[in-house]
Tab-separated table of N, CA and C in Angstrom:
chain	number	residue	atom	x	y	z
A	27	MET	N	85.752	92.759	101.819
A	27	MET	CA	85.908	93.148	103.300
A	27	MET	C	87.622	92.818	103.863
A	28	SER	N	88.385	92.837	104.378
A	28	SER	CA	89.912	92.844	104.471
A	28	SER	C	89.967	92.060	105.270
A	29	LEU	N	89.517	91.314	106.404
A	29	LEU	CA	89.570	90.714	107.276
A	29	LEU	C	88.618	89.832	106.844
A	30	PRO	N	89.925	88.827	107.329
A	30	PRO	CA	89.811	87.479	106.536
A	30	PRO	C	88.356	86.299	107.867
A	31	GLY	N	87.662	85.627	107.254
A	31	GLY	CA	86.828	84.942	108.118
A	31	GLY	C	85.543	85.235	107.935
A	32	GLU	N	84.579	83.965	108.041
A	32	GLU	CA	83.104	84.158	107.562
A	32	GLU	C	82.597	85.175	109.211
A	33	HIS	N	82.996	84.810	110.271
A	33	HIS	CA	82.565	85.637	111.335
A	33	HIS	C	82.526	87.168	110.990
A	34	GLN	N	83.156	87.560	110.444
A	34	GLN	CA	83.999	88.745	110.063
A	34	GLN	C	82.917	89.433	109.633
A	35	LEU	N	81.875	89.033	109.013
A	35	LEU	CA	79.812	89.447	107.945
A	35	LEU	C	79.513	89.939	109.084
A	36	ASP	N	79.552	88.932	110.477
A	36	ASP	CA	78.855	89.280	111.590
A	36	ASP	C	79.469	90.509	111.875
A	37	ASN	N	79.961	90.693	112.461
A	37	ASN	CA	80.843	91.679	113.087
A	37	ASN	C	80.645	93.009	112.131
A	38	LEU	N	80.788	92.805	110.380
A	38	LEU	CA	80.036	93.764	109.139
A	38	LEU	C	78.798	94.200	109.635
A	39	ALA	N	78.113	93.066	110.362
A	39	ALA	CA	76.687	93.761	110.068
A	39	ALA	C	76.044	94.850	111.178
A	40	ILE	N	76.910	94.356	112.127
A	40	ILE	CA	76.664	94.934	113.766
A	40	ILE	C	77.150	96.197	113.349
A	41	THR	N	78.942	96.448	112.794
A	41	THR	CA	78.967	97.992	113.121
A	41	THR	C	78.283	98.685	111.311
A	42	LEU	N	77.531	97.928	110.903
A	42	LEU	CA	76.620	99.088	110.290
A	42	LEU	C	75.422	99.764	110.764
A	43	GLU	N	75.093	99.010	111.736
A	43	GLU	CA	73.965	98.846	112.129
A	43	GLU	C	74.114	100.080	113.321
A	44	LEU	N	75.628	99.764	113.549
A	44	LEU	CA	76.052	100.893	114.896
A	44	LEU	C	76.424	101.740	114.120
A	45	VAL	N	76.652	102.406	112.915
A	45	VAL	CA	76.410	103.621	112.163
A	45	VAL	C	75.537	104.091	111.942
A	46	THR	N	74.129	103.284	111.357
A	46	THR	CA	72.443	103.666	110.875
A	46	THR	C	72.173	104.439	112.482
A	47	GLN	N	72.696	104.259	113.775
A	47	GLN	CA	71.848	104.072	114.678
A	47	GLN	C	72.992	105.504	114.964
A	48	LEU	N	73.903	105.273	115.054
A	48	LEU	CA	74.677	107.344	114.741
A	48	LEU	C	74.592	108.238	113.974
A	49	ARG	N	74.194	107.968	112.404
A	49	ARG	CA	73.329	109.020	111.696
A	49	ARG	C	72.238	109.221	112.334
A	50	LYS	N	71.423	108.263	112.680
A	50	LYS	CA	70.247	109.277	113.163
A	50	LYS	C	70.343	109.994	114.613
A	51	ASN	N	71.703	109.693	115.260
A	51	ASN	CA	71.814	110.626	116.433
A	51	ASN	C	72.209	111.857	115.860
A	52	GLY	N	71.845	112.003	114.470
A	52	GLY	CA	73.256	113.403	114.192
A	52	GLY	C	74.427	113.177	114.257
A	53	PHE	N	75.250	112.196	113.628
A	53	PHE	CA	76.711	111.315	112.880
A	53	PHE	C	76.459	111.959	112.419
A	54	GLU	N	77.859	112.931	111.087
A	54	GLU	CA	77.421	112.639	109.631
A	54	GLU	C	78.933	111.923	109.497
A	55	ILE	N	78.434	110.633	108.823
A	55	ILE	CA	79.234	109.387	108.143
A	55	ILE	C	79.070	109.414	106.912
A	56	PRO	N	80.391	109.969	106.077
A	56	PRO	CA	79.837	109.489	105.175
A	56	PRO	C	80.277	108.150	104.413
A	57	ASP	N	79.551	107.606	103.483
A	57	ASP	CA	79.361	106.274	102.569
A	57	ASP	C	81.136	105.506	102.113
A	58	GLU	N	81.517	107.333	101.911
A	58	GLU	CA	82.984	106.858	101.338
A	58	GLU	C	84.360	106.604	102.607
A	59	ALA	N	83.731	106.918	103.546
A	59	ALA	CA	84.547	106.611	104.860
A	59	ALA	C	84.012	105.091	105.626
A	60	ILE	N	83.043	104.748	105.152
A	60	ILE	CA	82.621	104.046	105.830
A	60	ILE	C	83.333	102.446	104.997
A	61	ALA	N	83.113	102.579	103.401
A	61	ALA	CA	83.868	101.663	102.632
A	61	ALA	C	85.011	102.030	102.382
A	62	GLU	N	85.632	103.250	103.086
A	62	GLU	CA	87.350	102.667	103.316
A	62	GLU	C	87.790	101.616	104.245
A	63	GLY	N	86.602	102.187	105.444
A	63	GLY	CA	87.156	101.246	106.650
A	63	GLY	C	87.233	99.980	106.222
A	64	ILE	N	86.107	99.462	105.606
A	64	ILE	CA	86.092	98.136	105.568
A	64	ILE	C	86.533	97.403	104.408
A	65	SER	N	87.636	98.058	103.726
A	65	SER	CA	88.979	97.461	102.956
A	65	SER	C	90.602	98.338	103.202
A	66	LYS	N	90.294	98.609	104.084
A	66	LYS	CA	91.487	99.344	104.971
A	66	LYS	C	91.221	98.504	106.103
A	67	ALA	N	90.514	97.768	106.919
A	67	ALA	CA	90.259	97.032	107.981
A	67	ALA	C	91.579	96.334	108.391
A	68	ARG	N	92.537	96.076	109.174
A	68	ARG	CA	93.405	95.393	109.970
A	68	ARG	C	93.079	94.925	111.266
A	69	TRP	N	93.933	93.756	111.496
A	69	TRP	CA	93.431	92.969	112.898
A	69	TRP	C	94.583	92.311	113.343
A	70	PRO	N	95.553	92.827	113.742
A	70	PRO	CA	97.404	91.931	113.634
A	70	PRO	C	96.414	91.087	114.741
A	71	GLY	N	97.277	89.391	114.637
A	71	GLY	CA	96.756	88.491	115.440
A	71	GLY	C	95.584	87.385	115.523
A	72	ARG	N	94.623	87.905	114.626
A	72	ARG	CA	93.065	87.591	114.204
A	72	ARG	C	93.284	86.837	112.994
A	73	LEU	N	93.687	85.553	112.981
A	73	LEU	CA	93.822	84.437	111.494
A	73	LEU	C	94.289	85.648	110.082
A	74	GLN	N	95.276	86.334	110.887
A	74	GLN	CA	96.620	86.567	110.153
A	74	GLN	C	98.000	86.075	109.773
A	75	TRP	N	98.123	85.617	108.635
A	75	TRP	CA	99.104	84.869	108.184
A	75	TRP	C	100.548	85.534	107.692
A	76	ILE	N	101.029	84.572	108.142
A	76	ILE	CA	102.706	85.307	107.589
A	76	ILE	C	103.637	84.403	106.795
A	77	GLN	N	104.202	84.918	105.670
A	77	GLN	CA	104.298	84.100	104.365
A	77	GLN	C	105.515	83.712	105.049
A	78	GLY	N	106.043	83.129	104.880
A	78	GLY	CA	107.506	82.474	104.918
A	78	GLY	C	107.427	80.550	104.754
A	79	THR	N	108.641	80.129	105.433
A	79	THR	CA	108.556	78.905	105.363
A	79	THR	C	109.183	78.676	107.045
A	80	PRO	N	108.345	77.839	107.738
A	80	PRO	CA	107.174	77.572	107.278
A	80	PRO	C	106.156	79.334	107.127
A	81	PRO	N	105.050	78.685	106.474
A	81	PRO	CA	104.289	79.880	106.570
A	81	PRO	C	103.621	79.502	108.225
A	82	ILE	N	103.138	80.579	108.650
A	82	ILE	CA	102.482	80.758	109.860
A	82	ILE	C	101.033	81.656	109.997
A	83	LEU	N	100.379	80.484	110.927
A	83	LEU	CA	98.709	81.607	110.841
A	83	LEU	C	98.717	81.759	112.492
A	84	LEU	N	98.554	82.398	112.599
A	84	LEU	CA	98.564	83.183	114.127
A	84	LEU	C	97.114	83.978	114.397
A	85	ASP	N	96.073	83.245	115.701
A	85	ASP	CA	95.092	83.892	115.311
A	85	ASP	C	94.849	83.371	117.408
A	86	GLY	N	94.032	84.755	117.866
A	86	GLY	CA	93.984	85.109	119.390
A	86	GLY	C	92.584	84.736	119.302
A	87	ALA	N	92.667	83.761	119.703
A	87	ALA	CA	91.395	82.367	119.719
A	87	ALA	C	91.333	81.802	121.443
A	88	HIS	N	91.169	83.048	121.896
A	88	HIS	CA	91.293	83.126	123.448
A	88	HIS	C	90.794	82.336	124.406
A	89	ASN	N	89.743	81.990	123.773
A	89	ASN	CA	87.849	81.677	124.358
A	89	ASN	C	87.869	79.982	123.398
A	90	ALA	N	86.995	79.735	124.274
A	90	ALA	CA	86.325	78.465	123.009
A	90	ALA	C	85.396	79.089	121.967
A	91	GLU	N	84.566	80.168	122.499
A	91	GLU	CA	84.473	80.922	120.542
A	91	GLU	C	85.214	81.036	120.140
A	92	GLY	N	86.753	81.492	120.395
A	92	GLY	CA	87.122	81.713	118.967
A	92	GLY	C	87.808	80.042	118.516
A	93	VAL	N	88.534	79.344	119.110
A	93	VAL	CA	88.950	77.913	118.832
A	93	VAL	C	88.101	77.321	117.997
A	94	GLU	N	86.414	77.265	118.423
A	94	GLU	CA	85.471	77.355	118.275
A	94	GLU	C	85.289	77.823	115.812
A	95	THR	N	85.665	78.994	116.027
A	95	THR	CA	85.349	79.869	114.727
A	95	THR	C	86.995	79.663	113.909
A	96	LEU	N	87.554	79.202	115.019
A	96	LEU	CA	88.726	79.215	114.389
A	96	LEU	C	89.128	77.882	113.216
A	97	ALA	N	88.638	76.817	114.046
A	97	ALA	CA	88.408	75.440	113.893
A	97	ALA	C	87.469	75.500	112.108
A	98	ARG	N	86.410	76.065	112.372
A	98	ARG	CA	85.558	76.041	111.650
A	98	ARG	C	86.382	76.670	109.791
A	99	TYR	N	87.289	77.378	110.538
A	99	TYR	CA	87.750	78.475	109.279
A	99	TYR	C	89.089	77.060	108.863
A	100	LEU	N	89.890	76.331	110.130
A	100	LEU	CA	90.630	75.390	109.399
A	100	LEU	C	89.964	74.415	108.431
A	101	GLU	N	88.629	74.043	109.012
A	101	GLU	CA	87.765	72.824	108.216
A	101	GLU	C	87.573	73.264	107.180
A	102	LYS	N	87.521	74.845	106.602
A	102	LYS	CA	87.038	75.455	105.232
A	102	LYS	C	88.158	75.386	104.597
A	103	PHE	N	89.340	75.945	104.745
A	103	PHE	CA	90.491	76.201	104.434
A	103	PHE	C	92.001	75.178	105.239
A	104	PRO	N	92.321	73.878	104.619
A	104	PRO	CA	92.607	73.367	105.805
A	104	PRO	C	94.100	73.553	104.672
A	105	PRO	N	95.542	73.030	105.648
A	105	PRO	CA	96.960	73.814	105.163
A	105	PRO	C	96.919	72.601	104.343
A	106	ALA	N	98.228	73.016	103.269
A	106	ALA	CA	98.536	72.181	102.066
A	106	ALA	C	99.412	71.038	103.684
A	107	GLY	N	99.782	70.801	104.257
A	107	GLY	CA	100.439	69.935	104.734
A	107	GLY	C	100.363	69.601	105.853
A	108	PRO	N	100.880	69.271	106.671
A	108	PRO	CA	100.767	69.126	108.865
A	108	PRO	C	100.553	70.579	108.923
A	109	LEU	N	99.730	70.295	109.995
A	109	LEU	CA	99.792	71.776	110.708
A	109	LEU	C	100.120	71.740	111.975
A	110	ASN	N	101.011	72.724	112.393
A	110	ASN	CA	102.068	72.292	113.920
A	110	ASN	C	101.077	73.336	114.477
A	111	ILE	N	100.845	73.084	116.083
A	111	ILE	CA	100.082	74.259	116.649
A	111	ILE	C	100.985	74.246	118.258
A	112	ILE	N	100.827	75.899	118.386
A	112	ILE	CA	101.083	75.899	119.409
A	112	ILE	C	100.050	76.914	120.141
A	113	PHE	N	99.347	76.365	121.472
A	113	PHE	CA	98.424	76.763	122.300
A	113	PHE	C	99.128	77.510	123.361
A	114	GLY	N	98.564	78.388	123.954
A	114	GLY	CA	98.260	78.692	125.861
A	114	GLY	C	97.049	79.503	125.767
A	115	ALA	N	96.866	79.155	126.743
A	115	ALA	CA	95.761	79.938	127.034
A	115	ALA	C	96.355	80.258	128.980
A	116	LEU	N	94.886	80.877	129.752
A	116	LEU	CA	94.949	81.507	130.937
A	116	LEU	C	94.508	80.437	131.454
A	117	GLN	N	94.304	81.049	132.941
A	117	GLN	CA	93.641	79.113	133.574
A	117	GLN	C	92.414	79.133	134.226
A	118	ASP	N	92.037	80.145	133.837
A	118	ASP	CA	90.547	80.538	133.710
A	118	ASP	C	89.493	80.541	132.524
A	119	LYS	N	90.131	79.490	131.314
A	119	LYS	CA	89.788	79.655	129.962
A	119	LYS	C	89.483	77.127	130.406
A	120	PRO	N	88.485	77.286	129.265
A	120	PRO	CA	88.049	75.857	129.174
A	120	PRO	C	89.155	74.990	128.494
A	121	LEU	N	90.121	74.625	128.706
A	121	LEU	CA	91.699	74.378	128.565
A	121	LEU	C	91.149	73.173	127.883
A	122	VAL	N	90.705	72.256	128.611
A	122	VAL	CA	90.406	70.711	127.520
A	122	VAL	C	89.319	70.854	126.564
A	123	GLU	N	88.544	71.607	126.559
A	123	GLU	CA	87.389	72.087	125.845
A	123	GLU	C	88.242	72.776	124.354
A	124	MET	N	88.586	73.346	124.802
A	124	MET	CA	89.644	74.114	123.822
A	124	MET	C	91.319	72.878	123.378
A	125	GLY	N	91.291	72.686	123.889
A	125	GLY	CA	92.776	71.414	123.246
A	125	GLY	C	92.341	70.426	123.018
A	126	ALA	N	91.042	70.200	122.847
A	126	ALA	CA	90.195	68.998	122.925
A	126	ALA	C	90.401	69.035	121.285
A	127	ARG	N	89.447	70.464	120.616
A	127	ARG	CA	88.910	70.628	119.746
A	127	ARG	C	90.545	70.797	118.675
A	128	LEU	N	90.956	71.787	119.212
A	128	LEU	CA	92.630	72.323	118.326
A	128	LEU	C	93.493	71.102	118.154
A	129	ALA	N	93.282	69.979	119.272
A	129	ALA	CA	94.208	68.606	118.628
A	129	ALA	C	93.629	68.066	117.605
A	130	LYS	N	92.507	67.546	117.126
A	130	LYS	CA	91.732	67.120	115.977
A	130	LYS	C	92.421	68.380	114.550
A	131	PHE	N	93.543	69.058	114.319
A	131	PHE	CA	93.978	69.510	113.113
A	131	PHE	C	95.553	69.475	112.897
A	132	GLY	N	96.063	68.994	114.746
A	132	GLY	CA	97.863	69.202	114.871
A	132	GLY	C	98.104	68.091	114.446
A	133	HIS	N	99.380	68.133	113.836
A	133	HIS	CA	100.673	67.113	113.987
A	133	HIS	C	101.220	66.921	114.810
A	134	ARG	N	101.988	68.260	115.755
A	134	ARG	CA	102.725	68.474	116.593
A	134	ARG	C	101.935	69.766	117.057
A	135	LEU	N	101.997	68.962	119.110
A	135	LEU	CA	100.479	70.131	119.549
A	135	LEU	C	101.755	70.541	120.598
A	136	CYS	N	101.163	71.927	120.609
A	136	CYS	CA	102.609	72.267	121.888
A	136	CYS	C	101.591	73.473	122.723
A	137	PHE	N	102.168	73.156	124.045
A	137	PHE	CA	101.521	73.770	124.713
A	137	PHE	C	102.750	75.029	125.678
A	138	VAL	N	102.650	76.773	125.294
A	138	VAL	CA	103.547	77.572	125.358
A	138	VAL	C	102.499	78.195	126.941
A	139	PRO	N	102.721	78.215	128.314
A	139	PRO	CA	102.078	79.316	129.318
A	139	PRO	C	102.624	80.923	128.551
A	140	PRO	N	101.361	81.351	128.827
A	140	PRO	CA	101.342	83.129	128.563
A	140	PRO	C	101.840	83.401	129.659
A	141	ARG	N	102.684	84.839	129.076
A	141	ARG	CA	103.049	85.861	130.217
A	141	ARG	C	102.551	86.253	130.904
A	142	SER	N	101.742	86.135	131.877
A	142	SER	CA	100.766	86.299	132.299
A	142	SER	C	100.766	85.759	133.974
A	143	ASN	N	100.018	86.401	134.541
A	143	ASN	CA	100.099	86.164	136.275
A	143	ASN	C	98.403	84.918	136.809
A	144	ARG	N	97.501	85.205	135.168
A	144	ARG	CA	97.051	84.208	135.415
A	144	ARG	C	97.427	82.866	134.535
A	145	THR	N	98.259	82.575	134.243
A	145	THR	CA	98.943	81.111	133.398
A	145	THR	C	98.772	80.223	134.047
A	146	ILE	N	98.808	79.081	133.514
A	146	ILE	CA	98.263	77.858	134.456
A	146	ILE	C	99.923	77.168	134.431
A	147	THR	N	99.989	76.275	135.557
A	147	THR	CA	100.729	76.125	136.113
A	147	THR	C	101.338	74.810	134.980
A	148	ARG	N	102.706	74.316	135.211
A	148	ARG	CA	103.102	72.802	134.794
A	148	ARG	C	102.231	71.696	135.494
A	149	GLU	N	102.170	71.597	136.793
A	149	GLU	CA	101.446	71.037	137.340
A	149	GLU	C	99.402	71.168	136.821
A	150	GLU	N	99.506	72.162	136.882
A	150	GLU	CA	97.858	72.265	136.232
A	150	GLU	C	97.616	71.868	134.538
A	151	PHE	N	98.665	71.692	134.351
A	151	PHE	CA	98.960	70.816	132.500
A	151	PHE	C	99.264	69.733	132.443
A	152	GLY	N	99.222	69.181	133.529
A	152	GLY	CA	99.872	67.776	133.829
A	152	GLY	C	97.585	67.120	133.603
A	153	SER	N	97.160	67.633	134.831
A	153	SER	CA	96.602	67.643	134.828
A	153	SER	C	94.716	68.068	133.645
A	154	THR	N	95.124	68.667	133.193
A	154	THR	CA	94.349	69.027	132.231
A	154	THR	C	94.467	68.258	130.609
A	155	ILE	N	94.987	68.855	129.710
A	155	ILE	CA	95.809	68.719	128.294
A	155	ILE	C	96.733	68.161	128.075
A	156	GLU	N	97.495	67.606	128.701
A	156	GLU	CA	98.706	66.701	128.507
A	156	GLU	C	98.460	65.521	128.168
A	157	SER	N	97.338	64.794	128.707
A	157	SER	CA	96.655	63.173	128.181
A	157	SER	C	96.064	63.089	126.818
A	158	GLN	N	95.978	64.708	126.315
A	158	GLN	CA	95.468	65.015	124.870
A	158	GLN	C	96.371	64.638	123.589
A	159	GLY	N	97.800	65.079	124.232
A	159	GLY	CA	98.741	64.568	123.246
A	159	GLY	C	99.750	65.910	123.359
A	160	TRP	N	99.272	66.965	123.971
A	160	TRP	CA	100.008	68.158	124.026
A	160	TRP	C	101.493	68.061	124.782
A	161	GLN	N	102.399	69.241	124.552
A	161	GLN	CA	103.462	69.129	125.156
A	161	GLN	C	104.596	70.444	125.618
A	162	TRP	N	104.156	70.067	126.512
A	162	TRP	CA	104.563	71.498	127.475
A	162	TRP	C	105.977	71.968	127.258
A	163	PHE	N	105.865	73.622	126.787
A	163	PHE	CA	107.548	74.000	126.565
A	163	PHE	C	107.390	75.607	127.175
A	164	PRO	N	108.484	76.011	128.262
A	164	PRO	CA	108.052	77.197	128.916
A	164	PRO	C	108.364	77.640	128.025
A	165	THR	N	108.712	78.521	126.821
A	165	THR	CA	108.753	79.391	126.334
A	165	THR	C	108.642	79.325	124.950
A	166	LEU	N	107.871	80.428	123.810
A	166	LEU	CA	107.269	80.598	122.695
A	166	LEU	C	108.686	80.242	122.179
A	167	LYS	N	109.910	80.374	121.792
A	167	LYS	CA	110.872	80.852	121.402
A	167	LYS	C	111.486	78.710	121.157
A	168	GLU	N	110.764	77.933	122.283
A	168	GLU	CA	111.414	76.532	122.081
A	168	GLU	C	110.468	75.897	122.018
A	169	ALA	N	109.675	76.444	121.648
A	169	ALA	CA	107.918	75.658	120.832
A	169	ALA	C	108.450	75.764	119.312
A	170	CYS	N	108.692	77.123	118.779
A	170	CYS	CA	108.938	76.882	117.569
A	170	CYS	C	110.033	76.528	116.703
A	171	ALA	N	111.149	76.805	117.296
A	171	ALA	CA	112.032	75.684	117.367
A	171	ALA	C	111.696	74.264	117.119
A	172	PHE	N	111.597	73.651	117.864
A	172	PHE	CA	110.639	72.523	118.024
A	172	PHE	C	109.282	72.013	116.292
A	173	CYS	N	108.216	72.843	116.076
A	173	CYS	CA	107.518	73.173	114.903
A	173	CYS	C	108.216	72.877	114.087
A	174	GLN	N	108.959	73.989	113.840
A	174	GLN	CA	109.917	74.629	112.977
A	174	GLN	C	110.895	73.054	112.269
A	175	ALA	N	110.946	72.451	113.299
A	175	ALA	CA	112.203	70.743	113.226
A	175	ALA	C	110.886	70.242	111.811
A	176	GLU	N	109.857	70.200	111.755
A	176	GLU	CA	108.689	69.118	110.931
A	176	GLU	C	108.249	70.375	109.652
A	177	ALA	N	108.089	69.933	108.862
A	177	ALA	CA	107.433	70.401	107.811
A	177	ALA	C	106.065	70.886	107.603
A	178	GLY	N	105.573	71.893	107.117
A	178	GLY	CA	104.360	72.224	107.836
A	178	GLY	C	104.394	73.633	108.256
A	179	THR	N	102.417	73.653	108.304
A	179	THR	CA	102.609	74.853	108.528
A	179	THR	C	102.243	75.273	109.973
A	180	LEU	N	102.552	76.505	110.587
A	180	LEU	CA	102.174	76.403	111.745
A	180	LEU	C	101.631	77.604	112.092
A	181	LEU	N	100.912	76.928	113.652
A	181	LEU	CA	99.288	77.476	113.720
A	181	LEU	C	99.840	77.977	115.478
A	182	ILE	N	99.831	79.619	115.844
A	182	ILE	CA	99.767	79.515	117.325
A	182	ILE	C	98.803	80.895	117.512
A	183	THR	N	98.542	79.720	118.176
A	183	THR	CA	97.005	80.340	118.938
A	183	THR	C	96.651	80.354	120.239
A	184	GLY	N	95.824	81.408	120.988
A	184	GLY	CA	94.636	81.019	122.407
A	184	GLY	C	95.047	82.446	122.416
A	185	SER	N	95.932	83.007	123.957
A	185	SER	CA	96.326	83.739	124.343
A	185	SER	C	96.874	84.882	123.586
A	186	LEU	N	95.582	86.169	123.796
A	186	LEU	CA	96.694	87.742	123.288
A	186	LEU	C	97.977	87.499	123.898
A	187	TYR	N	98.088	87.185	124.364
A	187	TYR	CA	99.308	87.578	125.526
A	187	TYR	C	100.721	86.901	123.866
A	188	LEU	N	100.567	85.337	123.973
A	188	LEU	CA	100.827	84.498	123.429
A	188	LEU	C	101.296	84.811	121.775
A	189	VAL	N	100.163	85.073	120.885
A	189	VAL	CA	99.922	85.917	119.782
A	189	VAL	C	100.754	86.988	119.130
A	190	SER	N	100.255	88.166	120.631
A	190	SER	CA	101.338	89.091	120.807
A	190	SER	C	102.985	88.860	120.608
A	191	ASP	N	103.527	88.128	121.846
A	191	ASP	CA	104.886	87.818	121.500
A	191	ASP	C	105.172	87.387	120.698
A	192	ALA	N	104.448	85.991	119.873
A	192	ALA	CA	105.161	86.142	117.803
A	192	ALA	C	104.497	86.952	117.596
A	193	LEU	N	103.853	87.542	117.828
A	193	LEU	CA	103.730	89.374	116.685
A	193	LEU	C	105.437	89.729	117.098
A	194	ARG	N	105.454	89.754	118.169
A	194	ARG	CA	107.161	90.858	118.154
A	194	ARG	C	108.087	89.813	117.772
A	195	ILE	N	108.330	87.846	117.588
A	195	ILE	CA	109.453	87.525	117.330
A	195	ILE	C	109.551	87.289	116.145
A	196	PHE	N	108.240	87.706	115.428
A	196	PHE	CA	108.417	87.281	113.397
A	196	PHE	C	108.590	89.344	113.281
A	197	ASN	N	109.195	90.423	113.924
A	197	ASN	CA	108.758	91.217	113.951
A	197	ASN	C	107.419	91.942	113.035
A	198	LYS	N	106.062	91.276	112.921
A	198	LYS	CA	104.975	91.961	112.531
A	198	LYS	C	104.442	93.198	113.490
A	199	ASN	N	103.949	93.766	113.086
A	199	ASN	CA	103.334	95.177	113.347
A	199	ASN	C	102.270	94.600	115.021
A	200	VAL	N	102.692	95.275	115.984
A	200	VAL	CA	101.505	94.522	117.049
A	200	VAL	C	100.901	95.624	117.208
């Protein structure tokens, strides 16, 4: 299977059940097409590694369940050195819970407000996760510069808006 993460096995099981139901309803889906789809599936911004210095991990963990899945991945596959985290989430997300779970892994903790009309303000940040050690950065580029000044792996996670911006910055296909 081409997608990383144990949770993708659950997604695969659901997909295969869907294929079974489609076949029962008259859809002709060859086994070869299924095998090819499984081997070639890509999901930019989901446990996506960008090789370089520093190595960068992008993951659109945009809710508490996504952060928990990312945390299990980091526990199973911890980075070799310090992990510098850039995190951004919208105001309708459980920031305190998400920030606390991620902070356990981080060396440098940077919060960037995603580009959205639902982003949190500097004041909301101050009353939520700043006390967990997160530092506010107005832009992703500023947070990246701060984190890349320190050795280690860079994790950019949270809002899909933020991860999409990271893909553009690092010139990866969105």
